Structures are given as structure tokens and as C-alpha cells.
PDB file of C-alpha atoms in Angstrom:
ATOM      1  CA  MET A 745      72.526 106.136  97.306  1.00  0.00           C
ATOM      2  CA  ASP A 746      71.985 109.603  96.378  1.00  0.00           C
ATOM      3  CA  LEU A 747      75.021 111.618  97.912  1.00  0.00           C
ATOM      4  CA  VAL A 748      73.752 115.393  98.291  1.00  0.00           C
ATOM      5  CA  THR A 749      75.914 118.670  99.165  1.00  0.00           C
ATOM      6  CA  VAL A 750      73.899 121.233 100.812  1.00  0.00           C
ATOM      7  CA  ALA A 751      75.647 124.259 101.753  1.00  0.00           C
ATOM      8  CA  ALA A 752      74.337 128.004 101.805  1.00  0.00           C
ATOM      9  CA  VAL A 753      77.022 130.496 100.051  1.00  0.00           C
ATOM     10  CA  ALA A 754      77.761 133.683  99.536  1.00  0.00           C
ATOM     11  CA  GLU A 755      78.171 135.493  96.335  1.00  0.00           C
ATOM     12  CA  ASN A 756      82.159 135.811  96.856  1.00  0.00           C
ATOM     13  CA  GLY A 757      81.861 131.790  97.875  1.00  0.00           C
ATOM     14  CA  VAL A 758      82.138 132.520 101.514  1.00  0.00           C
ATOM     15  CA  ILE A 759      80.277 129.868 103.335  1.00  0.00           C
ATOM     16  CA  GLY A 760      81.385 130.606 106.772  1.00  0.00           C
ATOM     17  CA  ALA A 761      83.955 132.777 109.562  1.00  0.00           C
ATOM     18  CA  GLU A 762      85.225 131.929 112.723  1.00  0.00           C
ATOM     19  CA  GLY A 763      83.006 128.259 113.426  1.00  0.00           C
ATOM     20  CA  GLY A 764      79.566 130.364 112.263  1.00  0.00           C
ATOM     21  CA  LEU A 765      77.726 131.645 109.369  1.00  0.00           C
ATOM     22  CA  PRO A 766      79.023 135.803 108.476  1.00  0.00           C
ATOM     23  CA  TRP A 767      76.041 137.176 107.439  1.00  0.00           C
ATOM     24  CA  PRO A 768      72.693 137.703 109.544  1.00  0.00           C
ATOM     25  CA  ALA A 769      70.285 134.472 110.234  1.00  0.00           C
ATOM     26  CA  ILE A 770      67.918 133.407 107.458  1.00  0.00           C
ATOM     27  CA  PRO A 771      65.414 131.589 109.165  1.00  0.00           C
ATOM     28  CA  ALA A 772      63.653 130.560 106.011  1.00  0.00           C
ATOM     29  CA  ASP A 773      66.632 128.913 104.891  1.00  0.00           C
ATOM     30  CA  ARG A 774      67.188 126.861 107.958  1.00  0.00           C
ATOM     31  CA  ARG A 775      63.652 125.694 108.001  1.00  0.00           C
ATOM     32  CA  GLN A 776      64.319 124.522 104.281  1.00  0.00           C
ATOM     33  CA  TYR A 777      67.483 123.035 105.471  1.00  0.00           C
ATOM     34  CA  ARG A 778      66.205 121.320 108.322  1.00  0.00           C
ATOM     35  CA  ALA A 779      63.179 120.249 106.683  1.00  0.00           C
ATOM     36  CA  ARG A 780      65.311 118.462 103.820  1.00  0.00           C
ATOM     37  CA  VAL A 781      67.514 116.516 105.737  1.00  0.00           C
ATOM     38  CA  ALA A 782      65.252 115.168 108.559  1.00  0.00           C
ATOM     39  CA  GLY A 783      65.150 111.471 108.663  1.00  0.00           C
ATOM     40  CA  HIS A 784      68.662 111.223 106.483  1.00  0.00           C
ATOM     41  CA  PRO A 785      71.839 110.473 107.240  1.00  0.00           C
ATOM     42  CA  THR A 786      74.248 113.475 107.171  1.00  0.00           C
ATOM     43  CA  VAL A 787      77.851 113.107 106.770  1.00  0.00           C
ATOM     44  CA  LEU A 788      79.754 116.247 108.116  1.00  0.00           C
ATOM     45  CA  GLY A 789      83.154 117.444 109.614  1.00  0.00           C
ATOM     46  CA  ARG A 790      84.205 117.487 113.612  1.00  0.00           C
ATOM     47  CA  ARG A 791      83.755 120.651 113.964  1.00  0.00           C
ATOM     48  CA  THR A 792      80.326 121.191 112.060  1.00  0.00           C
ATOM     49  CA  PHE A 793      79.191 118.379 114.123  1.00  0.00           C
ATOM     50  CA  GLU A 794      80.524 120.165 117.507  1.00  0.00           C
ATOM     51  CA  SER A 795      78.734 123.369 116.443  1.00  0.00           C
ATOM     52  CA  MET A 796      75.165 121.289 115.857  1.00  0.00           C
ATOM     53  CA  ARG A 797      75.869 118.845 118.568  1.00  0.00           C
ATOM     54  CA  ASP A 798      72.775 120.327 121.159  1.00  0.00           C
ATOM     55  CA  ASP A 799      70.243 119.983 117.989  1.00  0.00           C
ATOM     56  CA  PRO A 800      72.387 117.222 115.769  1.00  0.00           C
ATOM     57  CA  PRO A 801      71.074 117.090 112.176  1.00  0.00           C
ATOM     58  CA  GLY A 802      69.600 114.139 110.245  1.00  0.00           C
ATOM     59  CA  SER A 803      68.508 110.750 111.419  1.00  0.00           C
ATOM     60  CA  ALA A 804      71.843 109.841 111.788  1.00  0.00           C
ATOM     61  CA  GLN A 805      75.605 111.595 111.765  1.00  0.00           C
ATOM     62  CA  VAL A 806      78.526 110.202 110.096  1.00  0.00           C
ATOM     63  CA  VAL A 807      81.312 112.322 111.410  1.00  0.00           C
ATOM     64  CA  LEU A 808      84.748 112.404 109.539  1.00  0.00           C
ATOM     65  CA  SER A 809      87.767 113.339 112.208  1.00  0.00           C
ATOM     66  CA  ARG A 810      91.313 112.915 111.475  1.00  0.00           C
ATOM     67  CA  THR A 811      91.202 110.832 114.697  1.00  0.00           C
ATOM     68  CA  ALA A 812      89.348 107.940 115.632  1.00  0.00           C
ATOM     69  CA  ARG A 813      86.815 108.693 118.448  1.00  0.00           C
ATOM     70  CA  ASP A 814      83.830 107.649 120.599  1.00  0.00           C
ATOM     71  CA  ALA A 815      80.670 109.321 119.958  1.00  0.00           C
ATOM     72  CA  SER A 816      78.977 111.080 122.251  1.00  0.00           C
ATOM     73  CA  ILE A 817      76.132 111.249 120.541  1.00  0.00           C
ATOM     74  CA  GLU A 818      73.860 107.889 120.257  1.00  0.00           C
ATOM     75  CA  THR A 819      73.172 108.282 116.611  1.00  0.00           C
ATOM     76  CA  ALA A 820      76.660 109.917 115.827  1.00  0.00           C
ATOM     77  CA  GLN A 821      79.608 107.753 114.836  1.00  0.00           C
ATOM     78  CA  TYR A 822      82.873 108.728 113.662  1.00  0.00           C
ATOM     79  CA  VAL A 823      84.976 108.063 110.666  1.00  0.00           C
ATOM     80  CA  THR A 824      88.680 108.939 109.076  1.00  0.00           C
ATOM     81  CA  GLY A 825      87.778 108.612 105.388  1.00  0.00           C
ATOM     82  CA  VAL A 826      85.531 109.417 102.837  1.00  0.00           C
ATOM     83  CA  ASP A 827      85.707 105.395 101.876  1.00  0.00           C
ATOM     84  CA  GLU A 828      84.690 104.921 105.375  1.00  0.00           C
ATOM     85  CA  ALA A 829      81.850 107.718 105.846  1.00  0.00           C
ATOM     86  CA  LEU A 830      79.949 106.215 102.410  1.00  0.00           C
ATOM     87  CA  ALA A 831      80.458 102.658 103.927  1.00  0.00           C
ATOM     88  CA  ALA A 832      78.788 103.723 107.026  1.00  0.00           C
ATOM     89  CA  VAL A 833      76.166 105.350 105.376  1.00  0.00           C
ATOM     90  CA  ASP A 834      75.596 102.155 103.448  1.00  0.00           C
ATOM     91  CA  ALA A 835      75.341 100.172 106.124  1.00  0.00           C
ATOM     92  CA  LEU A 836      72.474 102.497 107.707  1.00  0.00           C
ATOM     93  CA  GLY A 837      70.312 101.580 104.829  1.00  0.00           C
ATOM     94  CA  ALA A 838      69.892 105.215 103.598  1.00  0.00           C
ATOM     95  CA  ASP A 839      68.926 105.863  99.787  1.00  0.00           C
ATOM     96  CA  ARG A 840      69.864 109.435 100.345  1.00  0.00           C
ATOM     97  CA  ALA A 841      72.067 110.909 102.477  1.00  0.00           C
ATOM     98  CA  TYR A 842      73.347 114.649 102.881  1.00  0.00           C
ATOM     99  CA  VAL A 843      76.889 116.440 102.850  1.00  0.00           C
ATOM    100  CA  LEU A 844      76.751 119.332 105.441  1.00  0.00           C
ATOM    101  CA  GLY A 845      80.299 120.442 105.753  1.00  0.00           C
ATOM    102  CA  GLY A 846      82.669 122.295 106.681  1.00  0.00           C
ATOM    103  CA  ALA A 847      84.738 123.401 103.714  1.00  0.00           C
ATOM    104  CA  ALA A 848      87.188 120.298 103.426  1.00  0.00           C
ATOM    105  CA  ILE A 849      84.406 117.861 103.572  1.00  0.00           C
ATOM    106  CA  TYR A 850      82.651 119.801 100.710  1.00  0.00           C
ATOM    107  CA  ASP A 851      86.104 119.586  98.813  1.00  0.00           C
ATOM    108  CA  LEU A 852      86.713 115.584  99.966  1.00  0.00           C
ATOM    109  CA  PHE A 853      83.107 115.089  98.829  1.00  0.00           C
ATOM    110  CA  GLN A 854      82.764 116.869  95.631  1.00  0.00           C
ATOM    111  CA  PRO A 855      83.939 113.784  93.243  1.00  0.00           C
ATOM    112  CA  VAL A 856      81.025 111.384  94.570  1.00  0.00           C
ATOM    113  CA  VAL A 857      78.154 113.441  95.730  1.00  0.00           C
ATOM    114  CA  THR A 858      75.472 113.207  92.687  1.00  0.00           C
ATOM    115  CA  GLU A 859      73.431 116.421  93.386  1.00  0.00           C
ATOM    116  CA  MET A 860      73.674 119.730  95.367  1.00  0.00           C
ATOM    117  CA  VAL A 861      71.232 122.277  97.369  1.00  0.00           C
ATOM    118  CA  LEU A 862      72.861 125.383  97.499  1.00  0.00           C
ATOM    119  CA  SER A 863      71.563 128.303  98.868  1.00  0.00           C
ATOM    120  CA  ARG A 864      72.614 131.159  97.232  1.00  0.00           C
ATOM    121  CA  VAL A 865      72.900 134.264 100.561  1.00  0.00           C
ATOM    122  CA  PRO A 866      73.308 137.803  98.456  1.00  0.00           C
ATOM    123  CA  GLY A 867      76.117 140.183  99.593  1.00  0.00           C
ATOM    124  CA  ALA A 868      80.021 139.362  99.886  1.00  0.00           C
ATOM    125  CA  TYR A 869      81.097 138.183 103.291  1.00  0.00           C
ATOM    126  CA  PRO A 870      84.412 138.189 104.735  1.00  0.00           C
ATOM    127  CA  GLY A 871      85.702 134.519 106.188  1.00  0.00           C
ATOM    128  CA  ASP A 872      87.592 131.804 106.819  1.00  0.00           C
ATOM    129  CA  ALA A 873      85.565 128.864 104.708  1.00  0.00           C
ATOM    130  CA  GLN A 874      85.168 128.857 100.981  1.00  0.00           C
ATOM    131  CA  PHE A 875      82.534 126.396  99.152  1.00  0.00           C
ATOM    132  CA  PRO A 876      85.156 124.300  96.761  1.00  0.00           C
ATOM    133  CA  ASP A 877      85.607 125.184  93.335  1.00  0.00           C
ATOM    134  CA  TRP A 878      83.763 122.934  90.922  1.00  0.00           C
ATOM    135  CA  ASP A 879      83.610 122.260  86.932  1.00  0.00           C
ATOM    136  CA  ARG A 880      79.897 124.104  86.484  1.00  0.00           C
ATOM    137  CA  ASP A 881      80.278 121.487  82.749  1.00  0.00           C
ATOM    138  CA  ALA A 882      79.323 118.722  84.907  1.00  0.00           C
ATOM    139  CA  TRP A 883      76.368 119.889  86.640  1.00  0.00           C
ATOM    140  CA  THR A 884      72.935 120.853  85.677  1.00  0.00           C
ATOM    141  CA  LEU A 885      71.008 123.328  87.367  1.00  0.00           C
ATOM    142  CA  ARG A 886      67.457 121.639  87.527  1.00  0.00           C
ATOM    143  CA  GLU A 887      65.389 124.004  90.038  1.00  0.00           C
ATOM    144  CA  ARG A 888      66.232 127.804  90.732  1.00  0.00           C
ATOM    145  CA  THR A 889      63.751 129.462  93.676  1.00  0.00           C
ATOM    146  CA  ASP A 890      63.860 132.391  94.871  1.00  0.00           C
ATOM    147  CA  ALA A 891      62.900 132.330  98.682  1.00  0.00           C
ATOM    148  CA  ASP A 892      62.820 135.041 101.764  1.00  0.00           C
ATOM    149  CA  GLY A 893      66.658 136.255 101.929  1.00  0.00           C
ATOM    150  CA  PHE A 894      67.915 133.866  99.584  1.00  0.00           C
ATOM    151  CA  THR A 895      68.010 131.623  95.894  1.00  0.00           C
ATOM    152  CA  LEU A 896      67.950 127.840  96.441  1.00  0.00           C
ATOM    153  CA  GLU A 897      69.327 126.126  93.527  1.00  0.00           C
ATOM    154  CA  ARG A 898      68.867 122.313  92.522  1.00  0.00           C
ATOM    155  CA  TRP A 899      72.428 121.395  90.656  1.00  0.00           C
ATOM    156  CA  VAL A 900      72.404 117.495  89.335  1.00  0.00           C
ATOM    157  CA  ARG A 901      75.556 115.759  88.231  1.00  0.00           C
ATOM    158  CA  GLY A 902      75.752 115.325  84.045  1.00  0.00           C
ATOM    159  CA  ASP A 903      72.585 115.256  82.558  1.00  0.00           C
TER     160      ASP A 903
END
């Protein structure tokens, strides 16, 4: 199974501030992100899930939480760790799933993701959530596309 991190990252590594994005909306990025994850399971932290609960991303949501919970959305299920999340995605029969954050979730899954799709947002922004450090020598930049208000990068582990 391909496990793909998707994140919007400012030049200073910031990905969030007070539960939201610290930069002005980038509609083209939101459209490509929603199109990319549509029809695939997503893995995300509880707070990120709560921020998207009115319009949950992907075909199913595997939500990491420190405590077990009942899902109030039919397509969501709660898990308490990485192994349980991977098993839940595998049980869905998916050949691809997307890791959507937040910062702690990106960090937990960094050792097992096979690909990263990063929207590089120009500028440095104040924030309280950072994309985790990663070893660029372990990754190959396969695509870099300038878009309206951001640059999209696709990184593949190894190669």
C-alpha cells in the first residue's frame, strides 16, 4: 500500500496556527488537495478531523486519538496508534491512503510513508504547528509544479 503525506508548508516549516492555517486561503491548493484524496482513505489526528468534520476528506477517515472513541460520522473510525491505523486502512482494501496531519501525526507516520505531496506556500508565517524534520537524502524529488499561490512538490522515498 502507498501511504502518502499531504501537507501545505510555509517557507519556515509552519503548517498551522491555533487550529487553522496561518496564511490567506489558497483556493487552487484546496481544490487539488480535495481532488487528490477523494475516493481514498485518510489518516488524521483527532483535532484535524474535528476541524474538517462538516466536510470530511476522502472516502474514509482513520482518526488517531489517545483515547478510544465512538465515531459520530459513518465513514470515520478511531484508532490509538500507528499500527492500528495501518491495519484499519489495510482492512479497507485500499492500495493508497493519505496522511493529513496535524504535526504530531505527520511525525508519527514519517518513518512509514512512501511518498509526500507538499504544497510549498511562499512566505514565513507565525504558527504553533511545524512540519517535522525529514532526511532529504532518503527522498527523491519527482515533480515540482508551480501553481496559483503555491508550488506543489512530490517526493518519493528512496530511488
